Coordinates of N, CA and C in Angstrom, one line a residue:
Q30 N 74.6 137.6 159.1 CA 75.8 138.5 158.2 C 77.2 137.5 158.1
V31 N 78.0 138.4 157.7 CA 79.3 137.4 157.4 C 80.2 138.3 158.4
Q32 N 81.5 137.2 158.6 CA 82.1 137.7 160.0 C 83.4 137.6 158.9
L33 N 84.4 138.7 158.8 CA 85.5 138.1 158.4 C 86.8 138.4 159.3
V34 N 87.8 137.7 159.5 CA 89.0 137.6 160.2 C 90.2 137.7 159.6
E35 N 90.9 138.7 159.9 CA 92.2 138.7 159.4 C 93.5 138.3 160.3
S36 N 94.1 137.6 159.7 CA 95.9 137.4 160.1 C 96.4 137.3 159.8
G37 N 98.2 137.6 160.3 CA 99.2 137.4 159.1 C 99.9 138.3 159.1
G38 N 99.3 139.8 159.9 CA 100.2 140.9 159.8 C 101.4 141.1 160.8
G39 N 102.2 141.8 160.6 CA 103.3 141.7 161.5 C 104.5 142.8 161.1
L40 N 105.7 142.8 161.8 CA 107.0 143.4 161.2 C 107.8 142.8 160.2
V41 N 108.0 143.5 159.2 CA 109.4 142.8 158.2 C 110.0 143.8 157.9
Q42 N 111.0 143.6 157.4 CA 111.9 144.6 157.0 C 111.9 144.6 155.3
S43 N 112.4 145.6 154.4 CA 111.8 145.8 153.5 C 112.4 144.7 152.9
G44 N 112.0 144.4 151.5 CA 112.2 143.2 150.8 C 111.3 141.9 151.2
G45 N 111.2 142.2 152.0 CA 110.4 140.9 153.0 C 109.5 140.2 152.5
S46 N 108.5 139.1 153.2 CA 107.2 138.6 152.8 C 106.5 138.2 154.2
L47 N 105.4 138.5 153.7 CA 104.3 138.2 154.7 C 102.8 137.5 153.8
R48 N 102.4 136.5 154.3 CA 101.2 136.2 154.2 C 99.9 136.4 154.6
L49 N 98.9 137.4 154.4 CA 97.6 137.4 155.5 C 96.5 136.6 154.9
S50 N 95.7 136.2 155.9 CA 94.7 135.1 155.6 C 93.3 135.9 156.1
C51 N 92.6 135.6 155.6 CA 91.0 135.9 155.6 C 90.2 134.8 156.0
E52 N 89.6 134.9 157.2 CA 88.6 133.7 157.1 C 87.4 134.2 157.1
S53 N 86.6 133.4 156.5 CA 85.1 133.8 156.4 C 83.8 132.9 157.0
S54 N 83.4 133.6 157.7 CA 82.1 132.6 158.4 C 81.5 132.1 157.7
K55 N 80.9 132.7 155.9 CA 80.2 132.3 155.2 C 81.3 131.3 153.9
D56 N 80.6 130.3 153.5 CA 80.9 130.0 152.3 C 81.4 131.1 151.2
I57 N 82.9 130.6 151.0 CA 83.0 132.4 150.2 C 82.7 131.9 148.6
R58 N 82.1 131.0 148.7 CA 81.9 130.5 147.0 C 80.4 131.7 147.2
R59 N 79.8 131.8 147.8 CA 78.6 132.2 147.9 C 78.8 133.9 148.0
L60 N 80.1 134.5 147.7 CA 80.4 135.6 148.0 C 81.1 136.2 146.7
N61 N 80.5 136.8 146.1 CA 80.5 137.5 144.5 C 82.3 137.9 144.4
V62 N 83.0 138.7 145.6 CA 84.2 139.2 145.6 C 84.4 139.0 147.0
M63 N 85.7 138.7 146.5 CA 86.4 138.9 147.9 C 87.8 139.8 147.6
A64 N 88.1 140.6 148.3 CA 89.0 141.6 148.2 C 89.9 141.9 149.8
W65 N 91.3 142.4 149.4 CA 92.0 143.3 150.2 C 91.9 144.7 150.1
Y66 N 91.9 145.4 151.3 CA 92.0 147.0 151.0 C 93.2 146.9 152.0
R67 N 93.7 148.7 152.0 CA 94.6 149.0 153.0 C 94.4 150.5 153.4
Q68 N 95.0 150.7 154.3 CA 94.7 152.1 154.7 C 95.6 152.2 155.9
A69 N 96.8 153.5 155.3 CA 97.5 154.0 156.1 C 97.2 155.6 156.7
P70 N 97.3 155.6 157.4 CA 96.9 157.2 158.6 C 97.1 158.3 157.7
G71 N 96.0 158.5 157.6 CA 95.9 159.9 157.0 C 95.7 159.6 155.2
N72 N 95.1 158.4 154.9 CA 95.0 158.1 153.5 C 93.7 157.5 153.5
Q73 N 93.1 157.2 151.9 CA 92.0 156.4 151.7 C 91.9 155.1 152.1
R74 N 91.2 154.3 152.5 CA 91.3 153.0 152.1 C 91.2 152.4 150.7
T75 N 92.2 152.0 150.2 CA 92.5 151.3 148.8 C 92.3 149.9 148.7
Q76 N 91.6 149.9 147.7 CA 91.8 147.9 147.2 C 93.0 147.9 146.7
V77 N 93.5 147.0 147.4 CA 94.8 146.4 146.7 C 94.9 145.1 146.0
A78 N 93.5 144.4 146.4 CA 93.8 143.0 145.2 C 92.3 142.5 145.5
S79 N 91.8 141.9 144.3 CA 90.3 140.9 144.6 C 90.3 139.8 143.7
I80 N 89.4 139.3 144.3 CA 89.4 137.8 143.7 C 87.8 137.4 143.3
T81 N 87.1 136.9 142.4 CA 86.1 136.5 142.1 C 85.8 135.5 142.2
Q82 N 84.3 134.8 142.0 CA 83.9 133.4 142.3 C 84.6 133.1 141.2
G83 N 85.1 133.4 139.9 CA 85.8 132.7 139.1 C 86.8 133.2 139.0
Y84 N 87.4 133.2 140.1 CA 89.1 133.4 140.3 C 89.5 134.4 139.1
N85 N 89.1 135.7 138.7 CA 89.4 136.5 138.2 C 89.7 137.4 139.2
T86 N 91.4 138.4 139.0 CA 92.0 138.9 139.9 C 92.4 139.8 139.2
N87 N 92.3 141.0 140.4 CA 92.9 142.4 139.8 C 93.7 142.8 141.2
Y88 N 94.4 143.7 140.7 CA 95.6 144.1 141.4 C 95.7 146.0 141.3
L89 N 95.9 146.2 142.4 CA 96.5 147.6 142.6 C 97.8 147.7 141.7
V90 N 97.8 148.5 140.8 CA 99.4 148.9 139.8 C 100.3 149.0 140.6
S91 N 100.6 149.3 141.8 CA 101.6 149.4 142.5 C 102.3 148.3 143.0
V92 N 101.3 147.3 143.5 CA 101.3 146.0 144.0 C 101.8 144.7 142.8
K93 N 101.3 144.9 141.7 CA 101.3 144.2 140.7 C 102.6 143.2 140.3
G94 N 102.5 142.1 140.6 CA 103.7 141.4 140.6 C 104.8 141.3 141.5
R95 N 104.6 141.7 142.9 CA 104.6 141.4 144.1 C 103.7 141.1 145.1
F96 N 102.5 141.6 145.0 CA 101.2 140.7 145.5 C 100.8 139.6 144.9
S97 N 100.1 138.7 145.6 CA 99.4 137.7 144.8 C 98.4 137.3 145.7
I98 N 97.0 137.5 145.3 CA 95.6 137.0 145.7 C 95.2 135.5 145.7
S99 N 95.0 134.9 146.6 CA 94.6 133.4 146.1 C 93.0 133.0 147.5
R100 N 92.5 131.7 146.9 CA 91.4 131.5 147.8 C 91.6 129.9 148.1
D101 N 91.1 129.9 149.2 CA 90.9 128.1 149.3 C 89.5 127.9 149.7
N102 N 88.9 127.6 148.9 CA 87.5 127.6 149.2 C 86.8 126.4 150.6
A103 N 87.7 125.5 150.5 CA 87.6 124.3 151.8 C 87.5 124.9 153.2
K104 N 88.8 125.7 153.0 CA 89.0 126.6 154.2 C 88.0 127.8 154.6
N105 N 87.4 128.4 153.3 CA 86.5 129.7 153.5 C 87.5 130.8 153.8
T106 N 88.4 130.8 153.3 CA 89.8 131.5 153.3 C 90.6 132.2 151.7
V107 N 90.4 133.3 152.5 CA 91.7 134.4 151.1 C 92.7 134.6 151.5
F108 N 93.6 134.7 150.8 CA 95.0 135.0 150.9 C 95.5 135.9 150.4
L109 N 96.4 136.8 150.7 CA 97.2 138.0 150.3 C 99.0 137.5 150.6
Q110 N 99.2 136.9 149.8 CA 101.0 136.8 149.3 C 101.8 138.0 149.4
M111 N 102.3 138.5 150.2 CA 102.8 139.7 149.9 C 104.2 139.5 150.0
N112 N 105.1 139.7 148.8 CA 106.8 139.7 148.7 C 107.0 141.0 148.3
S113 N 108.8 141.0 148.4 CA 109.0 142.4 148.1 C 108.5 143.6 148.6
L114 N 108.2 143.3 150.2 CA 107.8 144.4 151.0 C 108.5 145.8 150.7
K115 N 107.7 146.9 150.6 CA 108.5 148.5 150.6 C 107.9 149.0 151.8
P116 N 108.5 150.1 152.7 CA 108.1 150.6 153.5 C 106.8 151.7 153.1
E117 N 106.3 151.9 152.0 CA 105.1 152.3 151.5 C 103.9 151.4 151.6
D118 N 104.4 150.1 151.7 CA 103.3 149.0 151.7 C 102.6 149.1 153.2
T119 N 103.4 149.9 153.9 CA 103.1 149.8 155.5 C 101.5 150.2 155.6
A120 N 100.7 149.2 156.6 CA 99.0 150.1 156.4 C 98.4 149.0 157.5
V121 N 97.2 149.0 157.4 CA 96.2 148.3 158.1 C 95.8 147.8 157.0
Y122 N 95.6 146.5 157.0 CA 95.1 145.9 155.6 C 93.9 145.1 156.2
Y123 N 92.8 145.3 155.2 CA 91.4 144.6 155.8 C 91.0 143.7 154.3
C124 N 90.2 142.7 155.2 CA 89.6 141.9 154.2 C 88.1 142.3 153.7
N125 N 87.6 142.6 152.9 CA 86.2 142.9 152.4 C 85.9 141.8 151.4
A126 N 84.7 141.6 151.8 CA 83.5 140.6 150.9 C 82.4 141.4 150.3
R127 N 82.0 141.0 149.2 CA 81.0 141.9 148.5 C 80.0 140.6 147.9
E128 N 78.7 140.9 148.4 CA 77.7 140.3 148.2 C 76.5 140.7 147.3
V129 N 76.3 140.0 146.1 CA 75.3 140.9 145.3 C 74.1 140.1 145.4
Y130 N 72.9 140.6 145.7 CA 71.6 140.2 145.7 C 70.4 141.2 144.8
G131 N 69.5 140.5 144.8 CA 68.3 140.8 144.3 C 68.2 140.7 142.8
P132 N 67.0 141.0 141.9 CA 66.9 141.0 140.3 C 67.6 141.4 139.7
V133 N 67.9 141.2 138.5 CA 69.1 141.9 137.8 C 68.6 143.1 137.1
E134 N 67.3 143.5 137.4 CA 67.0 144.9 137.1 C 67.1 145.8 138.5
R135 N 67.3 145.2 139.5 CA 67.6 146.3 140.4 C 68.9 144.9 141.8
Q136 N 69.4 145.4 141.6 CA 70.8 144.6 142.6 C 71.1 145.3 143.6
Y137 N 71.3 145.2 144.8 CA 72.1 145.5 145.7 C 73.2 144.9 146.3
E138 N 74.0 145.5 146.7 CA 75.2 145.0 147.4 C 75.7 145.2 148.5
N139 N 75.7 144.1 149.4 CA 76.1 144.2 151.0 C 77.9 144.1 150.8
E140 N 78.4 144.9 151.6 CA 79.9 144.9 151.7 C 80.2 144.4 153.4
Y141 N 80.8 143.7 153.6 CA 81.3 143.0 155.1 C 83.0 143.1 155.0
W142 N 83.1 143.6 156.0 CA 84.5 144.1 156.7 C 85.5 143.3 157.6
G143 N 86.5 143.0 158.1 CA 87.5 142.3 159.0 C 87.6 143.4 159.6
Q144 N 88.6 143.6 160.9 CA 88.8 144.3 161.9 C 90.4 144.8 161.4
G145 N 91.0 144.1 160.6 CA 92.3 144.7 160.0 C 93.4 143.9 160.9
T146 N 94.6 144.0 159.9 CA 95.6 143.5 160.8 C 96.7 144.2 160.0
Q147 N 97.6 144.9 161.0 CA 98.7 145.5 160.8 C 99.6 145.1 160.0
V148 N 100.3 146.0 159.1 CA 101.2 145.5 158.4 C 102.5 146.6 158.6
T149 N 103.7 146.3 159.0 CA 104.6 147.4 158.7 C 105.9 146.8 158.3
V150 N 106.4 147.6 157.7 CA 107.8 147.5 156.5 C 108.6 148.3 156.9
S151 N 109.8 147.8 157.5 CA 110.8 148.8 157.8 C 112.1 148.7 156.9
S152 N 112.2 150.1 156.9 CA 113.3 150.5 155.8 C 114.8 150.0 156.1

C-alpha cells in the first residue's frame, strides 16, 4: 500500500504563507492523481487542489490564485504552496492519492490518505 506523510502545517497570520509537503512511499508517477483536501471541524472533507500524472491541475474556486499545487517526482513529493492565507483556510490538510487499476471496461480506484497536518490562520 501507499504511505503518505504530510508536513509543513503551522500557525500563521492572515495574509501569510505556508508550504505543505506530502511525501509518498510510492513513485508518484505511478499514482494517477495526487490531491490535497482539507477538513475543518463540523465540515466535510473538501478537495482543495489536485494534480495529475500529466501535470493538469484543478483548484477549489475559493483558493484559486492563492494556492498552487506542484510535484517533485524525484522526491516523490507533492507540495501545496498557500499564499494570502485567510482564517477560513484553517483546517486539517490531508494528502490524497488515487490509484486506478483494472481493465478499461471495469476499473477500480484505490485511495490513500495521510494523517493530516494542521493549518491555523489567525486574524
